[in-house]
CSV table of C-alpha atoms in Angstrom, one decimal:
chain,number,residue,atom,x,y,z
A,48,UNK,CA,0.0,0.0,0.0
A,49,UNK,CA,2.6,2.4,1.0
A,50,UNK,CA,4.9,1.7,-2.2
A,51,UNK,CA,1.4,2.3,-4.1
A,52,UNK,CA,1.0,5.9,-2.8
A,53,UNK,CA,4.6,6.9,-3.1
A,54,UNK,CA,4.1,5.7,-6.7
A,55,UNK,CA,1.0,7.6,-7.3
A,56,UNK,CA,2.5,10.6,-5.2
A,57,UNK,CA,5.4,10.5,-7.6
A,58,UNK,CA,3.4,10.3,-10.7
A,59,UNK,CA,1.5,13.7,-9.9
A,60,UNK,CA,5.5,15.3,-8.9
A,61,UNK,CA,6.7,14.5,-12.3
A,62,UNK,CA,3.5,15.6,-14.6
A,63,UNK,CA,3.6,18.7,-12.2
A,64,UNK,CA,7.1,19.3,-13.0
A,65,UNK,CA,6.5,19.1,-17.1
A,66,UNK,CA,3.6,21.3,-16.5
A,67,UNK,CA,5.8,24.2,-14.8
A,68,UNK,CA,8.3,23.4,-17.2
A,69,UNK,CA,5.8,24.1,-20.0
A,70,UNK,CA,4.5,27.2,-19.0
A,71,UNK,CA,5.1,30.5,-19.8
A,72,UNK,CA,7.5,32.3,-16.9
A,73,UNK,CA,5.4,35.2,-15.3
A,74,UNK,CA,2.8,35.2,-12.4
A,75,UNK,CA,0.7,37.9,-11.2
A,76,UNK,CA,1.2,39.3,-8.0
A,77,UNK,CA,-0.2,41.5,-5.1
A,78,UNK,CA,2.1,43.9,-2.7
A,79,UNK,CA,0.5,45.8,0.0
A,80,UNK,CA,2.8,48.0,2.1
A,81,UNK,CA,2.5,50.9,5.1
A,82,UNK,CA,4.5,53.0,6.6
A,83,UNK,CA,5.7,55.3,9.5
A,84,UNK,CA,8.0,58.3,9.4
A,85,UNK,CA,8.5,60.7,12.4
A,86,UNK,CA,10.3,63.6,11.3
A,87,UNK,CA,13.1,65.0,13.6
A,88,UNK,CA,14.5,68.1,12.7
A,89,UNK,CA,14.6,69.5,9.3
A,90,UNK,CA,17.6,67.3,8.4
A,91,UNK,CA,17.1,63.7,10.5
A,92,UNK,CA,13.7,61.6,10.3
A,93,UNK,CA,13.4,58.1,11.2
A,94,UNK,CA,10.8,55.7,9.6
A,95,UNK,CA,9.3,52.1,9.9
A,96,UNK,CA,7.2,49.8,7.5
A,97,UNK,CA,6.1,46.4,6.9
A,98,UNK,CA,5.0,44.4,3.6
A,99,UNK,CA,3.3,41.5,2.2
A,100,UNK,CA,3.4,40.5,-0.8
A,101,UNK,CA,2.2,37.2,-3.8
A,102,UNK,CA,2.7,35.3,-6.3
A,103,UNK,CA,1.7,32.5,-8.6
A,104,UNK,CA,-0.8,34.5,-9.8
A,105,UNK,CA,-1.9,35.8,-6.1
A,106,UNK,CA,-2.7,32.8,-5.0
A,107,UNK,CA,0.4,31.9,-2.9
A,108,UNK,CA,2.2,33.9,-0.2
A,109,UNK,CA,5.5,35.0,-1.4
A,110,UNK,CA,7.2,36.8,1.5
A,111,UNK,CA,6.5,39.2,4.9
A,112,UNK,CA,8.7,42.4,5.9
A,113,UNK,CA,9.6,44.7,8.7
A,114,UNK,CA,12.2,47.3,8.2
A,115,UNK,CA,13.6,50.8,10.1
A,116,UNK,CA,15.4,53.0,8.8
A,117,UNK,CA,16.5,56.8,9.1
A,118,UNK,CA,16.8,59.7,6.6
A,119,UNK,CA,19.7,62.4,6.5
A,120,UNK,CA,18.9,65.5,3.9
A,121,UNK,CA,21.9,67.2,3.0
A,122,UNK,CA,20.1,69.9,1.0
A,123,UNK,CA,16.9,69.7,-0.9
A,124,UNK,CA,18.8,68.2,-4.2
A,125,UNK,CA,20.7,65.7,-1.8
A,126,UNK,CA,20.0,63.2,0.6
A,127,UNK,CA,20.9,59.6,2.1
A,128,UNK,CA,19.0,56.8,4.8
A,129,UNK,CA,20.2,53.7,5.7
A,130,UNK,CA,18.1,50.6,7.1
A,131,UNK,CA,17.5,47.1,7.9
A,132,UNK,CA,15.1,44.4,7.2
A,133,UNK,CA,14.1,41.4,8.2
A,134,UNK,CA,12.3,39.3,5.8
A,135,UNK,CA,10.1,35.8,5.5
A,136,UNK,CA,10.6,34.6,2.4
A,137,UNK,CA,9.0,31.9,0.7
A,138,UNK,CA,11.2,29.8,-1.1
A,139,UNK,CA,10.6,28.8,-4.3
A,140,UNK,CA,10.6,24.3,-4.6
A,141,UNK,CA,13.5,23.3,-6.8
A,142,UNK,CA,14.0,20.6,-8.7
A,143,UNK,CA,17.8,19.3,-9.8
A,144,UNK,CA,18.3,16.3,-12.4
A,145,UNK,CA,21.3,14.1,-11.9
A,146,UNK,CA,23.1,11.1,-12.9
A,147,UNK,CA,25.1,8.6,-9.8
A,148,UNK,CA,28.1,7.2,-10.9
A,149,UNK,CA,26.2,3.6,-11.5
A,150,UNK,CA,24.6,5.8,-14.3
A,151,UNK,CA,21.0,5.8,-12.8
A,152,UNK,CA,18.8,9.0,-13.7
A,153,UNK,CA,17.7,10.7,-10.1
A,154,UNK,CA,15.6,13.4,-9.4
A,155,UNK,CA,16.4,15.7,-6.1
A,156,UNK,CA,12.9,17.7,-5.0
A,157,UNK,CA,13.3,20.5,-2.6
A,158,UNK,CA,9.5,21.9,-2.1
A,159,UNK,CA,8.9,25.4,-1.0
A,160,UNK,CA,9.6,26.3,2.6
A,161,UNK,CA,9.6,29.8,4.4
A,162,UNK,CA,13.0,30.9,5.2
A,163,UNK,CA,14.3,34.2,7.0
A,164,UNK,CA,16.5,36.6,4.9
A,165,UNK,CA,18.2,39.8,6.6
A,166,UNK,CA,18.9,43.0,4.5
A,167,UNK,CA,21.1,46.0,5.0
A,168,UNK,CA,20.9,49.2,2.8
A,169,UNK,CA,22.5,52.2,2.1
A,170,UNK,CA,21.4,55.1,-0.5
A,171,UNK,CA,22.0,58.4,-1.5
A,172,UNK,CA,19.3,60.3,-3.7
A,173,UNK,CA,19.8,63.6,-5.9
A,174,UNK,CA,16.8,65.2,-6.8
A,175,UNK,CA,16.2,68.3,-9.1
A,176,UNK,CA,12.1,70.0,-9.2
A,177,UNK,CA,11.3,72.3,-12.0
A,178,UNK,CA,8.6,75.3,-11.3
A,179,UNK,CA,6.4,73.5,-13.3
A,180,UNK,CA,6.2,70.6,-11.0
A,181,UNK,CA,8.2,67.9,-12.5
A,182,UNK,CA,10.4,66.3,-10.4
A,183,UNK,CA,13.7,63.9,-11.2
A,184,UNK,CA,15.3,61.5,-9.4
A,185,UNK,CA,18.2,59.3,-9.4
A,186,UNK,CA,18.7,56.9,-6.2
A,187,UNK,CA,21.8,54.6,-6.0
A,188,UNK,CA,21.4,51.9,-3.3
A,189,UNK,CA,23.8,49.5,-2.0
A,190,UNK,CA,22.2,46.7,-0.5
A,191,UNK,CA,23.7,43.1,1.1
A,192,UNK,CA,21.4,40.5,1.8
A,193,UNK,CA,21.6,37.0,3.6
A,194,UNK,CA,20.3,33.7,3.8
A,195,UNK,CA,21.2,31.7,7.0
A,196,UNK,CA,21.9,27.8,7.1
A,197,UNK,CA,18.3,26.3,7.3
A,198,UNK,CA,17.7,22.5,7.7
A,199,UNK,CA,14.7,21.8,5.0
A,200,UNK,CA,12.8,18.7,3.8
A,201,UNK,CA,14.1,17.2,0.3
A,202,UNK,CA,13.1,14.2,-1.2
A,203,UNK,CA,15.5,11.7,-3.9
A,204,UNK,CA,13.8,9.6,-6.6
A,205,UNK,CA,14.7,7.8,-9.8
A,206,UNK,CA,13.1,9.4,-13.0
A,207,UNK,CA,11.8,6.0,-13.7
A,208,UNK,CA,8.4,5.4,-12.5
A,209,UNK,CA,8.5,2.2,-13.1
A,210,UNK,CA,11.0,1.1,-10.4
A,211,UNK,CA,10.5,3.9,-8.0
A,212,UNK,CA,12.4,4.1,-4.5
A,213,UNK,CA,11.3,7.6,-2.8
A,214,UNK,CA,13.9,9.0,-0.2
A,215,UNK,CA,13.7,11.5,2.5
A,216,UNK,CA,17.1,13.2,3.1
A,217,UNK,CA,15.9,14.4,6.7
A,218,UNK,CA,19.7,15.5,7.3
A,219,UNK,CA,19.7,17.8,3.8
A,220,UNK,CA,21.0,21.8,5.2
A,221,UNK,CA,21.0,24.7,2.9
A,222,UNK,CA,23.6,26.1,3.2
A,223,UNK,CA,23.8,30.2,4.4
A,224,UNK,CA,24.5,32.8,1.5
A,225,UNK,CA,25.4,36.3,1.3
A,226,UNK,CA,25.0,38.4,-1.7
A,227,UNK,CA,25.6,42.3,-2.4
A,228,UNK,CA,23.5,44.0,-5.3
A,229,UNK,CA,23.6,48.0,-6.5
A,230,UNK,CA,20.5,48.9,-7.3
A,231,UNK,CA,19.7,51.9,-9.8
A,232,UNK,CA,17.0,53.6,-9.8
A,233,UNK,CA,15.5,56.7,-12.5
A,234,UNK,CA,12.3,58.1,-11.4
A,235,UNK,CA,10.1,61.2,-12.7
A,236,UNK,CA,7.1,62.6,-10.6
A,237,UNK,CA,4.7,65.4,-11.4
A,238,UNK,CA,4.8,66.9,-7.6
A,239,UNK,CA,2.7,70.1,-7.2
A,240,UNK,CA,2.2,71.7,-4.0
A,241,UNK,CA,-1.0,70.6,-2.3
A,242,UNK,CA,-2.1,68.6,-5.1
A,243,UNK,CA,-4.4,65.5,-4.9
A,244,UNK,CA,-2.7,63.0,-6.8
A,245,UNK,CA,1.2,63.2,-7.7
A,246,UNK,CA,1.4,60.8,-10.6
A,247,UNK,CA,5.3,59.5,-10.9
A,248,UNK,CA,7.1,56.7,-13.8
A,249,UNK,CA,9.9,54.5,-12.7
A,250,UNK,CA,12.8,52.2,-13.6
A,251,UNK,CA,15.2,50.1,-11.7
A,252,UNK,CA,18.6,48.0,-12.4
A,253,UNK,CA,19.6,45.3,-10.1
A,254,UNK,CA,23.2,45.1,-10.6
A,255,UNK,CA,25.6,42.5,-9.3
A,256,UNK,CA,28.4,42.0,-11.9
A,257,UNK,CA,25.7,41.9,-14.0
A,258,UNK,CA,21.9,43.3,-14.9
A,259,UNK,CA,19.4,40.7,-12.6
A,260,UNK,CA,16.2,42.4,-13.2
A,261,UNK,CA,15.1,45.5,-13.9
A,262,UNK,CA,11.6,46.9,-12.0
A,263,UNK,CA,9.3,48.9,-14.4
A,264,UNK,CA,6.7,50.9,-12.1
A,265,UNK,CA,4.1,53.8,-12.6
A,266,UNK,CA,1.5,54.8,-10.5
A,267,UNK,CA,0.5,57.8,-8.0
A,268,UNK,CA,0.5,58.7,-4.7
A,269,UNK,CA,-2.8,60.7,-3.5
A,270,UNK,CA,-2.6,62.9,-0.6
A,271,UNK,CA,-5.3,62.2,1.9
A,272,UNK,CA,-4.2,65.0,4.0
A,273,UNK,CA,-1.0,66.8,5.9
A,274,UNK,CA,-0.5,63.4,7.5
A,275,UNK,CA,-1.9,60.4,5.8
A,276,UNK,CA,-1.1,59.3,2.0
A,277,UNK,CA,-1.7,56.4,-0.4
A,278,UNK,CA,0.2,55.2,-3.0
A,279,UNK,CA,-1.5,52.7,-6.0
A,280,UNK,CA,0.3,51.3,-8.6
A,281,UNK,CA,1.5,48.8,-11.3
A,282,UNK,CA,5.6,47.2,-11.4
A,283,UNK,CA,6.4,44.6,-14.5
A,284,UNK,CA,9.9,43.3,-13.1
A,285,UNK,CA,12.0,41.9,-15.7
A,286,UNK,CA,14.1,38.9,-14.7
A,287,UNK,CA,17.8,39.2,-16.7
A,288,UNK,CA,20.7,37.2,-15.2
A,289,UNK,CA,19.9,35.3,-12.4
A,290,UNK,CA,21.1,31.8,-10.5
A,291,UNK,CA,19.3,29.4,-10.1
A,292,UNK,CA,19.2,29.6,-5.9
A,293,UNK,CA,17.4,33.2,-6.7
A,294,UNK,CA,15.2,32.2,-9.3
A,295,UNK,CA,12.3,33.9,-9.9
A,296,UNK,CA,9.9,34.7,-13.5
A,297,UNK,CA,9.3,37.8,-14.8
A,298,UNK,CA,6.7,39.3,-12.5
A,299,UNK,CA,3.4,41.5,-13.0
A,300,UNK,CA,2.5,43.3,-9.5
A,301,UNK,CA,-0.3,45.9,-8.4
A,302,UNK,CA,0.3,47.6,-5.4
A,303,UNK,CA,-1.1,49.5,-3.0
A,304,UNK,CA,1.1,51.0,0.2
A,305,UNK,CA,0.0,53.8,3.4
A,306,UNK,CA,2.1,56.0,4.8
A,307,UNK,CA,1.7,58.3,8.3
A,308,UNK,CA,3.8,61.0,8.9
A,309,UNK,CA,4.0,62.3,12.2
């Protein structure tokens, strides 16, 4: 009975492997965000803020966040923060083919798990705002992110369903990783004084040795009053050249984050 299910269980694995295999890489996705800032002076403000976002076509929970931070203005064309996050990610299930040295075709499955990932950033952001309103922006942030050593569930099994024998490695550790990326970011904002809605365009490079992704976002934020503020928009995000530990498909998100100042 039990060799029956594992059989049947590895079946459905394989024709649900071909299946993502098959399909086209992008997914639809959901990020909602919100945000404190207390101002300090006229040069120091400090700020906190949490997200949650999805994927596989918002059906699946792809990570939580909590950050803090804190802003320096130099001037108003200049300024820099630094911050921290701590994120729960939800890791992708990956699926390695491989030949032993008797020559037998295995299969390693790793499904998805939730995993903690700690980030450190630091940017500096020159601005320049015309009389009409419009409003540049170029933000270059150095970020370093890292994955500790996590014990997770994997399972081994021949490609051959014929002649199946289904192992749990119980004593399989991912190993920790560290990686540092410079990210790049053009943006362009119609910002009037006192206005309603400040509609803004923006594009990002993630750069580490080489272009990773690149984030594709336009939306507006809409002024509830001195305090309060929503921001709704749309971000494509372009997946370039990227490992396989940090894969992810090109991704389609709407968003929608609050912010208090006070």
């Amino acid at each position: 009975m039990e060799t029956h299910v594992k059989r049947v269980l590895l079946v459905l694995l394989i024709s649900h492997f071909s299946f993502l295999t098959s399909t086209a890489q992008s997914e639809g996705g959901l990020i909602l965000g919100a945000e404190l800032e207390k101002k300090i002076d006229r040069q120091w403000s400090l700020g906190m803020e949490a997200d949650f976002r999805t994927r596989n076509d918002f059906k699946t929970i792809d990570r939580w966040g909590l950050g803090i931070g804190a802003e320096y203005k130099f001037s108003k064309l200049l300024k820099a923060d630094a911050g921290y996050s701590l994120l729960d990610y939800n890791m992708r299930e990956k699926v390695e083919h491989y030949t032993t040295e008797k020559g037998n075709a295995k299969i390693h499955w790793r499904p998805s798990y939730f995993g903690v990932k700690h980030r450190f950033h630091v940017s500096l952001t020159a601005s320049h705002k015309f009389s009409n309103g419009l409003k540049f922006s170029l933000r270059e942030r150095w970020q370093y992110t890292y994955r500790p050593e996590k014990a997770v569930t994997r399972w081994t099994f021949r490609e051959d369903v014929s002649n199946q024998d289904m192992r749990l490695d119980d004593d399989y550790v991912r190993s920790g990783k560290g990686k540092n990326q410079l990210r790049s970011r053009l943006q362009v904002q119609l910002d009037k004084k006192r206005a309603l809605f400040t509609p803004y365009v923006s594009m990002e490079l993630y750069n580490s040795w080489a272009i990773e992704k690149i984030r594709y976002t336009a939306g507006t934020d809409i002024r509830l009053n001195k305090q309060n503020s929503l921001s709704v928009y749309y971000r494509f995000q372009n997946m370039k050249n990227v490992d396989e530990e940090d894969y992810d498909p090109d991704m389609h998100f709407l968003g929608l984050s609050y912010k208090f100042k006070f």
